[in-house]
Structure formats: structure tokens, C-alpha cells
Coordinates of C-alpha atoms and ligand atoms in Angstrom, one line a residue:
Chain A
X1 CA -23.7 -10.1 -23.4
X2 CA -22.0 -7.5 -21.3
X3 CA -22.1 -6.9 -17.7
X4 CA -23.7 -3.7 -16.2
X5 CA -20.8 -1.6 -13.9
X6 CA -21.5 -1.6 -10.3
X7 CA -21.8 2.2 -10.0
X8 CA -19.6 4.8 -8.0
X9 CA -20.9 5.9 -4.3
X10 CA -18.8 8.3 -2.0
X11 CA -16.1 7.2 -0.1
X12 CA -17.8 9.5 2.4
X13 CA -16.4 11.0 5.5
X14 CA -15.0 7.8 7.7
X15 CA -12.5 6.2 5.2
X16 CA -10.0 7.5 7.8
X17 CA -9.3 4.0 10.0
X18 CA -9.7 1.6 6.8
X19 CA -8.2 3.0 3.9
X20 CA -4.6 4.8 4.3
X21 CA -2.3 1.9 5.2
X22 CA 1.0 3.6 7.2
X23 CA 3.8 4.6 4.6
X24 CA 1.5 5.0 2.0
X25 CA 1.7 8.4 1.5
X26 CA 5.7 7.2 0.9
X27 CA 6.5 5.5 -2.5
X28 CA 10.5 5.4 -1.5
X29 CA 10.2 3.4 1.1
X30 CA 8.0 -0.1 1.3
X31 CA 4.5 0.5 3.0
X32 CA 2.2 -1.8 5.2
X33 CA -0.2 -3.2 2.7
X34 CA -3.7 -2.2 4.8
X35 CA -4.7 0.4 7.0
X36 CA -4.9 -2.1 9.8
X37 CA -1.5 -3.9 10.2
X38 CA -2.6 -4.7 13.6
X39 CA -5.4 -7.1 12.3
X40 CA -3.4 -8.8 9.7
X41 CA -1.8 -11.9 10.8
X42 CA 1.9 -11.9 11.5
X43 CA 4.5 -12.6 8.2
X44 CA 2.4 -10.7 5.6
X45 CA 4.4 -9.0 3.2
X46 CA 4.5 -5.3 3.2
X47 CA 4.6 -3.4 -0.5
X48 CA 8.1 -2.5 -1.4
X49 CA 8.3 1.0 -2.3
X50 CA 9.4 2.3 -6.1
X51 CA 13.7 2.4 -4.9
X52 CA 14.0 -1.0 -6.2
X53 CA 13.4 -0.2 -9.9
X54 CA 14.3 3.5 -9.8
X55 CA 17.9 3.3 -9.4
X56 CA 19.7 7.3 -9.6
X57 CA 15.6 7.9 -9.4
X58 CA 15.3 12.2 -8.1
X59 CA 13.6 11.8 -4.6
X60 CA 10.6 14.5 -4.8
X61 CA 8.2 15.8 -2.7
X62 CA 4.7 16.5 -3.8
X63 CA 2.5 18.5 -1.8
X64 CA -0.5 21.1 -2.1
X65 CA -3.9 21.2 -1.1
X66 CA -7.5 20.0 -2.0
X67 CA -10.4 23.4 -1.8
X68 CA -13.2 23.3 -3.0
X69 CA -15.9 25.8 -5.2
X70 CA -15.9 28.4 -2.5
X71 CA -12.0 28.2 -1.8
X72 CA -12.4 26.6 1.6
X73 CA -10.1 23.3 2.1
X74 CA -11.2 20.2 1.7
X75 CA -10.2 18.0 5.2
X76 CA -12.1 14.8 4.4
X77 CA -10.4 13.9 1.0
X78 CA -8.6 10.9 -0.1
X79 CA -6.0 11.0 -2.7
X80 CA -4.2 8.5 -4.8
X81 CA -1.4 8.8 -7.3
X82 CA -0.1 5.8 -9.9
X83 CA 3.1 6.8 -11.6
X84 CA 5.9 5.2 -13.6
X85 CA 9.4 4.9 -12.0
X86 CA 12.6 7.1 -12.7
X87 CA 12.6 5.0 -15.9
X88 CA 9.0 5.1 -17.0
X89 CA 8.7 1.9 -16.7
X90 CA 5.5 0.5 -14.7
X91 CA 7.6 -2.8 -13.4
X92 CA 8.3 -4.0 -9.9
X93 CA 8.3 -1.7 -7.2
X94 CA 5.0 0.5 -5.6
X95 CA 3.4 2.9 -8.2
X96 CA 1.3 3.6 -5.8
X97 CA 0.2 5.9 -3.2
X98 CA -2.5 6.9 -1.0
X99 CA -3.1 10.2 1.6
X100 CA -6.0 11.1 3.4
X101 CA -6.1 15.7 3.8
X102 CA -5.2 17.0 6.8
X103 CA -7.7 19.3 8.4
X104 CA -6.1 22.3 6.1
X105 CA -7.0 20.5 2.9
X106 CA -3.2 19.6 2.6
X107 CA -1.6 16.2 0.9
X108 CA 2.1 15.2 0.7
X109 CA 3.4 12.4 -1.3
X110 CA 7.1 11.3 -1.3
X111 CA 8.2 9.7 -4.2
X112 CA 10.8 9.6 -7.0
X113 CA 10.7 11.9 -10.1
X114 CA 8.7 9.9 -12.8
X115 CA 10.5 9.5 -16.2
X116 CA 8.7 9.7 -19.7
X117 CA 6.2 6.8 -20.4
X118 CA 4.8 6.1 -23.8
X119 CA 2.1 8.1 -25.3
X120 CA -0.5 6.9 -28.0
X121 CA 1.0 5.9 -31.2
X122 CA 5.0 6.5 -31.3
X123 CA 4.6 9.4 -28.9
X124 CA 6.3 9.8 -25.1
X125 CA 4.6 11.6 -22.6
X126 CA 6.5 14.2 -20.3
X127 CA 6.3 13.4 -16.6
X128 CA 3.5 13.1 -15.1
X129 CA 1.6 11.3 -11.8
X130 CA -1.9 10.1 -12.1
X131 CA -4.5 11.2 -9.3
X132 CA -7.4 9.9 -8.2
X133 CA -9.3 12.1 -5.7
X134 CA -12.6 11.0 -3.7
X135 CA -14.1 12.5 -0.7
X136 CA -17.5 13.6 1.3
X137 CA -19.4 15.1 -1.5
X138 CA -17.8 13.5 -4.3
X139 CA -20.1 10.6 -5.8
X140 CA -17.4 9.2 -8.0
X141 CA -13.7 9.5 -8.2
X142 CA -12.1 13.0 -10.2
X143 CA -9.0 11.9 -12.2
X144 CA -6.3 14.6 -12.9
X145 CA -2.3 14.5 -13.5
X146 CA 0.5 16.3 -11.9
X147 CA 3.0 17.1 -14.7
X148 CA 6.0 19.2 -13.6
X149 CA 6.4 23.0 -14.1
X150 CA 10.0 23.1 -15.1
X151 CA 10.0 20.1 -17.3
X152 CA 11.2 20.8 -20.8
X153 CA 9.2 17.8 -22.7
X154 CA 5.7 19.6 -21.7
X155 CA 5.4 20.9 -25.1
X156 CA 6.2 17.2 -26.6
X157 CA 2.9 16.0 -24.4
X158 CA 0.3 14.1 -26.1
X159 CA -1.8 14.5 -23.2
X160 CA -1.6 18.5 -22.1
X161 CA -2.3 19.0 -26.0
X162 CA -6.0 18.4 -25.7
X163 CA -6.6 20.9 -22.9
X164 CA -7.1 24.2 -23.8
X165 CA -4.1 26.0 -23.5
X166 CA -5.8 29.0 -20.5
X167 CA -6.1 25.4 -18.1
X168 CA -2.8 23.8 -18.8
X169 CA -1.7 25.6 -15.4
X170 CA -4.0 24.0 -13.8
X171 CA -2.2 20.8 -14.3
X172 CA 1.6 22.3 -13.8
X173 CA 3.3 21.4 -10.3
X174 CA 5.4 24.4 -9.7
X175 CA 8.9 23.7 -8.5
X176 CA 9.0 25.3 -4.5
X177 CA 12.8 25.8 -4.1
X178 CA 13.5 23.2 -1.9
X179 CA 13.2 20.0 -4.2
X180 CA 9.4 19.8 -3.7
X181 CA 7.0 20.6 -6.2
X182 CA 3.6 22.5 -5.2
X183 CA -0.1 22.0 -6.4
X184 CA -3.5 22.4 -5.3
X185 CA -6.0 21.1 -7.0
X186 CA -9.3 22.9 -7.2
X187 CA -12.3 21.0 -7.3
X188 CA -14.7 23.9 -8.5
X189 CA -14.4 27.9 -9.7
X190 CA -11.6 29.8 -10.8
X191 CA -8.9 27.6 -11.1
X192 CA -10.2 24.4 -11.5
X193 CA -8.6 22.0 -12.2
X194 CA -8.8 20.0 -15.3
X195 CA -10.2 16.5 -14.8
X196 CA -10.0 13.9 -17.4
X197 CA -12.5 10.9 -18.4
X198 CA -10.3 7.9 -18.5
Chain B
X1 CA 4.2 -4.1 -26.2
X2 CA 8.2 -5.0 -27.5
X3 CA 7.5 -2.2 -29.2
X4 CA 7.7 -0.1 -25.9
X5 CA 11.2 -1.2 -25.7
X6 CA 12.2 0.3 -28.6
X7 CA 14.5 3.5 -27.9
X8 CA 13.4 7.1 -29.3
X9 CA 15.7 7.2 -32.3
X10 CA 14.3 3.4 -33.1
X11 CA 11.0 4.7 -33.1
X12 CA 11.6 8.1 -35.5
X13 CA 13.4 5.5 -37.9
X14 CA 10.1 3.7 -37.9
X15 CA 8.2 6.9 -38.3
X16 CA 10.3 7.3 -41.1
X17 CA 9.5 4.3 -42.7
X18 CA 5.8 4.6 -42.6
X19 CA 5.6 8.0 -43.8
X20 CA 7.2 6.5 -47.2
X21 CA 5.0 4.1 -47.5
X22 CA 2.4 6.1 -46.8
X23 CA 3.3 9.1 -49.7
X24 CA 4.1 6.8 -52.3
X25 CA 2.2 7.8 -55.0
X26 CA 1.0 6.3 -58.4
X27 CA 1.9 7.6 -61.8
X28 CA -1.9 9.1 -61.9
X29 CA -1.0 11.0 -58.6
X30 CA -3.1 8.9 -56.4
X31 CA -1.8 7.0 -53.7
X32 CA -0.7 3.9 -54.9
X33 CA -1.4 0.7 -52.8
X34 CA 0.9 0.6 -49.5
X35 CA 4.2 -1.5 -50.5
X36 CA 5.1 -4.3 -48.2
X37 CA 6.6 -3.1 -45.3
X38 CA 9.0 -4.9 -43.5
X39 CA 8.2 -3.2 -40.5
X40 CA 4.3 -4.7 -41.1
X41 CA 4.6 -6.3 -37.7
X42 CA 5.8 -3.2 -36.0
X43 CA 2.7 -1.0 -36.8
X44 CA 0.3 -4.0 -35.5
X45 CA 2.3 -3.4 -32.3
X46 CA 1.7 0.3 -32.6
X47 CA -2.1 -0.2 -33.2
X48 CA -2.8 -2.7 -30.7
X49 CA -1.8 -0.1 -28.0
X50 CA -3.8 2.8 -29.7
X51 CA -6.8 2.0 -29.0
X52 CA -8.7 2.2 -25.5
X53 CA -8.2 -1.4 -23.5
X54 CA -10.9 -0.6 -21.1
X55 CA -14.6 0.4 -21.4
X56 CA -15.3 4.0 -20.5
X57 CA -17.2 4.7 -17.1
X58 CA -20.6 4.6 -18.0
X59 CA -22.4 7.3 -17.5
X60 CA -26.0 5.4 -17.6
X61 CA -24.6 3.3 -14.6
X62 CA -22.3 5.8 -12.6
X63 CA -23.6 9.2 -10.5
X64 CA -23.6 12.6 -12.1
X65 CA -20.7 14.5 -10.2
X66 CA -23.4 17.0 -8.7
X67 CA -26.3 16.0 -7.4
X68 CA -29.0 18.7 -5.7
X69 CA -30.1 16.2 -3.3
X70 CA -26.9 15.5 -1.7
X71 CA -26.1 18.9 -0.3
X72 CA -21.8 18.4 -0.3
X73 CA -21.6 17.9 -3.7
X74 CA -22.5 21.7 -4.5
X75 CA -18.7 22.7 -3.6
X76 CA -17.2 19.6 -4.7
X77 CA -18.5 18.8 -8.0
X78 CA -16.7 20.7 -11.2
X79 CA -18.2 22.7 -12.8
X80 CA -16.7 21.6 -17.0
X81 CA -17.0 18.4 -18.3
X82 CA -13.9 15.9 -17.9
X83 CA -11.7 16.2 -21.0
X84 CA -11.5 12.9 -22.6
X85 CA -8.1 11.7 -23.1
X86 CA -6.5 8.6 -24.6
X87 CA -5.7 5.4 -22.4
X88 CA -2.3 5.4 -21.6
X89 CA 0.1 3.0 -20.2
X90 CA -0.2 5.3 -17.3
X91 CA -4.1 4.5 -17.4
X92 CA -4.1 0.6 -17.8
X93 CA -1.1 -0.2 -15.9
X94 CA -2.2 -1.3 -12.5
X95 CA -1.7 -3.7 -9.3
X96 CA -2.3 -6.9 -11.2
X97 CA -1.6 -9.1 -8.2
X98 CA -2.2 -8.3 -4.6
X99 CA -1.9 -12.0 -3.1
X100 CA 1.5 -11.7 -2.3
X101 CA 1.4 -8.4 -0.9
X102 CA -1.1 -9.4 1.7
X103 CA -1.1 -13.4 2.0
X104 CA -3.3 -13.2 4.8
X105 CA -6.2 -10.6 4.8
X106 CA -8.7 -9.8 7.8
X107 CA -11.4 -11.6 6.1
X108 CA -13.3 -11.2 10.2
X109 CA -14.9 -8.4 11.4
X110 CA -16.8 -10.1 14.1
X111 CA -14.1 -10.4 16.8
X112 CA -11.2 -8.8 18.2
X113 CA -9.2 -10.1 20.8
X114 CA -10.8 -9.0 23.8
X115 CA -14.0 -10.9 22.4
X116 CA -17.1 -11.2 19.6
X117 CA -18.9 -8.0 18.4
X118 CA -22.7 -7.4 19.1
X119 CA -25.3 -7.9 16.3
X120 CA -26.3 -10.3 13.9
X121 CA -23.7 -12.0 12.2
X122 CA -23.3 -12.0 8.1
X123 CA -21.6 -13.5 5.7
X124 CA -21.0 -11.2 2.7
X125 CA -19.5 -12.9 -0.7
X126 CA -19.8 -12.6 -4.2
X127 CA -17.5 -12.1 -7.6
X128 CA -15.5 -9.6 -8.6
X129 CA -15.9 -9.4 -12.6
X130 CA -15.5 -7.5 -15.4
X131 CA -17.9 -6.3 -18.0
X132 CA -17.0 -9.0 -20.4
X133 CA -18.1 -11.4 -17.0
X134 CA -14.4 -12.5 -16.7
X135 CA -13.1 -13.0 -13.2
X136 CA -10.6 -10.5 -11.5
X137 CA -8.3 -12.6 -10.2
X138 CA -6.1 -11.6 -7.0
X139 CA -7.6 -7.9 -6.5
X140 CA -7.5 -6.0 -3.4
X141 CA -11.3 -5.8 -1.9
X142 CA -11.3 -3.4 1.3
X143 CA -14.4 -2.8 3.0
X144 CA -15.4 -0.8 6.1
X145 CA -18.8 -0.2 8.0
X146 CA -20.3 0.9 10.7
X147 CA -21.0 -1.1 13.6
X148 CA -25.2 -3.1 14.5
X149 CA -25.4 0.2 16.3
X150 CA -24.9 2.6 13.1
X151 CA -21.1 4.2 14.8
X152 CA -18.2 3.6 13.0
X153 CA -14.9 3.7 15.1
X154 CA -14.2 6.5 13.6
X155 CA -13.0 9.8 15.7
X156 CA -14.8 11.7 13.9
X157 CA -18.5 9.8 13.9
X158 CA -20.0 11.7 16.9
X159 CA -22.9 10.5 16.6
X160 CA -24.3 9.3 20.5
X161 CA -24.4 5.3 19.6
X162 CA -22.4 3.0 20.8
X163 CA -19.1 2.1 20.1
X164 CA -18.2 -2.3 20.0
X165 CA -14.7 -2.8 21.4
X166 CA -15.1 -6.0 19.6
X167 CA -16.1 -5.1 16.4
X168 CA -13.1 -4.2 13.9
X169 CA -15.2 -2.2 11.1
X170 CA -12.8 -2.5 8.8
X171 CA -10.8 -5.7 6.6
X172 CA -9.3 -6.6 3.6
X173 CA -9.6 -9.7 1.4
X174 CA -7.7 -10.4 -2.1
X175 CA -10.1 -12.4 -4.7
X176 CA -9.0 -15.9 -5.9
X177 CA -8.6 -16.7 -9.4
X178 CA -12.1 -17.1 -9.9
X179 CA -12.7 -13.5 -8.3
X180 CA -14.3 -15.0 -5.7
X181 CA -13.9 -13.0 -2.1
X182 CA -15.9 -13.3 1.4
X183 CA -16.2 -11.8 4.6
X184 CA -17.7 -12.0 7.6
X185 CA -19.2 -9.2 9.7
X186 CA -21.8 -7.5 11.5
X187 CA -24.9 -6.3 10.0
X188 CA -24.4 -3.0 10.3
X189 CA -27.3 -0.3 11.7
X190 CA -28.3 2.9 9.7
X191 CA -27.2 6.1 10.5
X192 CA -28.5 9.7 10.9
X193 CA -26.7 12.4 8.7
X194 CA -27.2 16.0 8.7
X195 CA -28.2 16.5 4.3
X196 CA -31.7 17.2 5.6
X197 CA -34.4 17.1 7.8
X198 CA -34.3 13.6 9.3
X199 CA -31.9 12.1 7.1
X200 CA -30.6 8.3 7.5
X201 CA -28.1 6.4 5.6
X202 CA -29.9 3.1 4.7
X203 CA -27.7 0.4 6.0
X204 CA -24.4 0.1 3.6
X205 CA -20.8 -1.7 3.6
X206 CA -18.3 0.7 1.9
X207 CA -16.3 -1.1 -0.9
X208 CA -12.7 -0.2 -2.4
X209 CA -11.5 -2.4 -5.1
X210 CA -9.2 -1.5 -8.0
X211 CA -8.6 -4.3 -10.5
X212 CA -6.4 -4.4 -12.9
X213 CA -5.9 -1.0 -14.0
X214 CA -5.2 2.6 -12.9
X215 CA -8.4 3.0 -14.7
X216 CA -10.4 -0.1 -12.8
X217 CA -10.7 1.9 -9.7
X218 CA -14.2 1.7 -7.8
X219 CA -15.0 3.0 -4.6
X220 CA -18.5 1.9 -4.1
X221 CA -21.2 0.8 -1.1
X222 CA -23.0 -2.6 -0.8
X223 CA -26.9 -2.0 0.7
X224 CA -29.0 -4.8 2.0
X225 CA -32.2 -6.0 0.0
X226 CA -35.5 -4.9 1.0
X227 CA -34.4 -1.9 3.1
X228 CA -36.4 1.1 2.9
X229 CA -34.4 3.7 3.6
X230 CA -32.8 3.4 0.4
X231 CA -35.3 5.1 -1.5
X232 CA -34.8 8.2 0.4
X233 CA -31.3 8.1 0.4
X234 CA -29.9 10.9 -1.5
X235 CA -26.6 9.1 -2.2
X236 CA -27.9 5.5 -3.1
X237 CA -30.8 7.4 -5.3
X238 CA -28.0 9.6 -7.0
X239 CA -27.8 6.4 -9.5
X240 CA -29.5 6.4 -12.3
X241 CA -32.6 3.9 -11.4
X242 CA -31.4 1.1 -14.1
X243 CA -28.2 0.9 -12.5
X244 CA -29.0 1.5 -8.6
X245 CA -29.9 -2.1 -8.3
X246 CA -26.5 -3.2 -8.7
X247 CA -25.6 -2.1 -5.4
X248 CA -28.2 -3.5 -3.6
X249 CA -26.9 -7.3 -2.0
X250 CA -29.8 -9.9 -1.6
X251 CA -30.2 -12.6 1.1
X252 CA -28.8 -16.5 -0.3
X253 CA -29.7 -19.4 1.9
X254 CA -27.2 -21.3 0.3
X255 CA -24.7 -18.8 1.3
X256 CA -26.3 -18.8 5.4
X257 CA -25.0 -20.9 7.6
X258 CA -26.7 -22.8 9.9
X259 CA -27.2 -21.2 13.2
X260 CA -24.0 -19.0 12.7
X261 CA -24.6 -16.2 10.1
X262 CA -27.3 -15.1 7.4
X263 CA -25.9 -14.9 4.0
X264 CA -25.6 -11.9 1.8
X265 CA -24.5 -12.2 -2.0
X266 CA -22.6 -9.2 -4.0
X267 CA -21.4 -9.3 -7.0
X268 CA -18.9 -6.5 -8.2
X269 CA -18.6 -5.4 -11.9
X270 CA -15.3 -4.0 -12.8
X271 CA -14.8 -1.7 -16.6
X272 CA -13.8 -4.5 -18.9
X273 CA -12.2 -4.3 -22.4
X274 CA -13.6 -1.9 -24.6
X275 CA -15.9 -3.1 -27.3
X276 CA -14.2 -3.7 -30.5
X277 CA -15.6 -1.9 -33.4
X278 CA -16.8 -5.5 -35.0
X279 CA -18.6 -5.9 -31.8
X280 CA -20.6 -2.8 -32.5
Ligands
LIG1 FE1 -21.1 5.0 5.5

């Protein structure tokens, strides 16, 4: 017999204090491992960050903002990213990271260019960082990917094949000029981004 | 999974390989049966990663995106249908072991240094599982609250209750390798919100856990058995009514301890491995 899931509630609007753990936002460097590094006894470990396993890895910044349906930003949202290192590879080292939205809507991840993972069957997938994003107002969690604008294997993506071709943009981190890479991501209306059931 | 190792020109060899096998065909013009294939062990490798390791969300046990009772969904919630996709590595790689990374949690709420926090003292514990009632073993649990008073030490709660100087309203356990994880804290007070007229958030502990998987993620919140403000609470009532149970802790003796803290058990069900088609 099979369990029932616990359902999905809202992270709702005071995640702020327990949630983002300091460096988190930073997959290049290690992170504290809680939000509250001032209640966890002295000696615990912090998270290394991805450098370890991403050796000549392309440091990156990702940035952009959440809105939502009627374009205004989103300040109480929480996003998360999961992504493979410089190699593709998903060993050792912090895949993760976590960034609460400024007041303007706006997150910012540092972290290293992902390389091509494994797709289903014998395919690879271009480069791409999972997000999670939860908020005020959003019962369960929306899952998207950030795949890179200038990356030449986004044709070869088994992934970005089975959106419709008008919303692939949605899903495109433009390159900003500076070694950063650009996205909002649109919760509702023109523009919205694609979200995926995982 | 050695077959992820395998470099691209390995893998179009192999794709090579199969597609023979595959077109061979009989003298009638029918496919003739499959030859032997060296490479037999190879395409179990392939197949075991094909298909999904992890249950979809359910949609009989998980909130519809938009719900008209909840007023901040209407701007938040998209307005398609999530594209399914295939489970990836990317998908069911995840933090498979947190006890290292934080040896020692703050498994207390109750007390800071400057003192204990006001209200009645609880013990919450339960088991993290997955659908297939399996432990998860070594998973990060972090929970926050607001304080017996309903305010949560958080800048932007401006509600006029009062703040605890001794009450943390926020910690972090890992589960052992039974899944088992415990706390203790505060019970916490209900809270007015603005959604509508004379609104309260039934008394709740938010929950973040995230198993095994990118794909075992669960933000959720814990309410408190026989409370009845959760059946005029937009957010608790925005699961469907088989499921909403689920999230409601109930009251163990065996778990209270005598003349310290009442006892609250909560169990926590995580997506587990898809059902195989012979299961069906
Ligand atoms: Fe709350």
C-alpha cells in the first residue's frame, strides 16, 4: 500500500529569518548550512560551494526578476536553483542555491556555468539550472529552467523540444555583456514563463 | 548509471549498434527476431534511467495553483498547465545527506540565551517517509513559526503582538536513518491576515524538507488537531478534503512528557518511486 503525499502549503510571506542561509545565493564559494548560524552550535560544517568539482568551471552571474500577472514585482519570493557542475556531473560540491527577492522583485545567483548533463535515453541536455520558485500567493512550488541564450547545443535539447517553439524564449537567459546572463521569470500573462511538472 | 560515463562518440557507436539490430529484417520482409546483442547489458542501463524514478505530484493530494479564496494567488498563479517533461538526472539528483553538513541542528526553539520563551511548551516529532513508507534517511527538516503570541520575528510581521526575545522561531533538524526528526518549541498563536474580512491563520508550523531529489522538494505547514480555525482557512482548505488531513498533527501522550511539554506527532510523506507498470 502506498502512502498519501503530505500536500504543498505556501511558504508565505515570513520565510525571510529561517530559510536563506548567508552565501547561499553563492554556489562558488561554501555557504553556512542554515539561515541561523548564530543558533547552531560551534564546529558545524558549512556547505562547500561547487569550485571543488568545477575545475576551469566559467564563473557566471545569474540575475533577473520575479513579476507577476499584472507586471508588478514580486518582493516576497523565494528561489532555488539545483545545477550540475562545469562537468555535468552532480558529484561533490553545492548544486545548490537559495535567494529570497529583493523589494524590486530581483534575484542574483553566483555560480559556475553548468556543462551538459544526460538527457533521457542516449541524449545530452544543453545547459541548464533548475528553479524552484515559492512565495506569498503561491500554494505549491513552480519549477522552470534557465538554459543559456548563446549556447549552441539548444537545438540538441531533449527538454526545450517539448515546449512549443513561441515559449522557448521564455526559458532563454540572455547573455548581458558583462559575463552575466539575464532572466525574469513571469509568473502570469504575456510572457510567462514555461513551468514544467516534474 | 556506468553508462553515464560513457563519452558521446561511445554512445553514437552504441546507437549504431542498436539501430542494426533493430532493422534486421527476415527474408518475408518482417522484422526478424532481435539478434543477440552484445551490448544487451548496455540498453538495460539505458532503460533503467528512462523511465520516471519518482512519483508525479499528485494532484488529488497537492493545491491547485489558483485558488479564489486565497486572494494572492490571482497574480501569482499561471495561467497554462505545467508542460510535463521527463525526469532527468537534473530532476532526481539531490542532497542525499545533510548530516554532515550540519552535525548539530537547533533542534530548541524554546530558549535563547538571555532566557526561556513564553507559552506552552511542545514537542513536535514524527517520520519523514516516502510514498512506498520507506524512511528518508539524513534530510534537511527546517521549520519556522510564529511565536504563543501569533508574531513572528520577522521585520516585516507588523502585526501589534508581542515580540519573545527568548523565543528563536526558527531551527533545523536532519532525520536519522529511520527518518525520524524532533523538535521542541512553542505552541504557536494564530494570526490575523488581511485575505478577508476577519481572517486568521489557524495555528501552523511552516515546514521545508527536500529529500532525496531535486524533485522531493516540499514546502508545507504542520496545524494542530482539533483547531477550528482551519476550516475557514483559505490556505489549509485549498487541499483537496481527502488530502487536507495530512497536515493536521494530533496530540500523543506517549510523545508528552511529564510536566515539561505536550506532545504533537507529524508524519511527512515525501514522492516515492514511481509505480512500475506491473504494479499497476
Ligand atoms: Fe505562517
Amino acid at each position: 500500500m502506498r502512502l498519501g503525499q503530505t500536500p504543498w502549503q505556501t511558504v508565505g510571506p515570513f520565510f525571510h529569518y529561517a530559510l536563506p542561509h548567508p552565501g547561499g545565493a553563492d554556489l562558488t564559494a561554501p555557504s553556512e548550512a542554515g539561515a541561523r548560524p548564530d543558533l547552531v552550535a560551534p564546529g558545524h560544517a558549512p556547505l562547500p560551494g561547487l569550485s571543488a568539482a568545477t575545475a576551469g568551471g566559467e564563473a557566471i552571474v545569474v540575475q533577473g526578476r520575479v513579476v507577476d500577472g499584472a507586471g508588478a514585482p514580486v518582493p516576497d519570493a523565494l528561489v532555488e536553483i539545483w545545477q550540475a557542475d562545469a562537468q555535468g556531473g552532480f558529484a561533490g560540491g553545492r548544486h545548490f542555491g537559495r535567494c529570497a527577492t529583493g523589494d524590486d522583485g530581483s534575484y542574483l545567483f553566483r555560480t559556475i556555468r553548468p556543462g551538459r548533463t544526460p538527457g533521457p535515453g542516449n541524449s545530452l541536455q544543453a545547459p541548464h539550472i533548475a528553479v524552484g520558485v515559492m512565495g506569498r500567493g503561491l500554494l505549491r512550488r513552480l519549477v522552470t529552467r534557465i538554459y543559456f541564450a548563446d549556447d549552441p547545443s539548444l537545438d540538441e535539447d531533449p527538454i526545450l523540444a517539448l515546449v512549443p517553439p513561441e515559449r522557448r524564449g521564455t526559458l532563454l537567459a540572455a547573455a548581458d555583456g558583462a559575463g552575466g546572463y539575464r532572466l525574469d521569470l513571469v509568473l502570469q500573462g504575456p510572457g510567462e514563463t514555461v513551468f514544467f511538472d516534474i | 548509471m556506468g553508462l553515464l560515463t560513457l563519452g558521446k562518440a561511445g554512445l553514437g557507436a552504441f546507437r549504431q549498434a542498436l539501430s542494426a539490430a533493430e532493422l534486421r529484417v527476415g527474408p518475408d520482409g518482417r522484422p526478424a527476431a532481435r539478434l543477440p546483442c552484445p551490448l544487451a547489458s548496455h540498453i538495460l542501463s539505458i532503460r533503467m534511467i528512462e523511465p520516471d524514478l519518482f512519483a508525479r505530484e499528485d494532484d488529488a493530494a497537492h493545491p491547485a495553483s489558483l485558488s479564489e479564496a486565497y486572494r494572492s494567488t490571482a497574480l501569482r498563479s499561471p495561467g497554462h498547465r505545467p508542460i510535463r517533461i521527463p525526469q532527468t538526472l537534473t530532476e532526481t539528483s539531490g542532497f542525499t545527506d545533510w548530516s554532515q553538513a550540519c552535525a548539530v541542528g537547533s533542534a530548541d526553539l524554546t530558549r535563547t540565551a538571555g532566557g526561556e520563551a513564553i507559552g506552552q511548551r511542545i514537542l513536535v516529532a514524527g517520520r519523514v517517509l516516502d510514498e512506498a513508507g520507506r524512511p528518508v534517511p539524513r534530510t534537511l527538516v527546517e521549520v519556522w513559526q510564529a511565536n504563543a503570541a501569533g508574531r513572528y520575528a520577522h521585520a516585516r510581521d507588523q502585526w501589534d503582538a508581542p515580540l519573545d526575545p527568548n523565543f528563536t522561531g526558527a531551527g533545523q533538524v536532519v532525520t536519522d536513518d529511520d527518518g525520524r526528526y524532533a523538535f521542541e518549541s512553542i505552541r504557536p498563536g494564530a494570526y490575523p491576515w488581511g485575505n478577508h474580512e476577519n481572517a486568521w491563520r489557524p495555528a501552523h508550523i511552516h515546514f521545508s524538507l527536500f529529500g532525496p531529489a531535486f524533485a522531493t522538494r516540499l514546502v508545507t505547514q504542520m496545524y494542530f488537531e482539533g483547531d477550528p480555525l482551519i476550516a475557514l482557512d483559505p490556505i489549509a482548505q485549498s487541499v483537496p478534503a481527502a488530502a487536507r488531513d495530512r497536515l493536521v498533527a494530533r496530540f500523543d501522550l506517549g510523545l508528552t512528557r511529564p510536566s515539561y511539554a505536550l506532545g504533537y506527532v507529524f508524519d511527512i510523506v515525501l514522492r516515492g518511486p514511481a509505480a512500475t507498470p506491473t504494479e499497476a
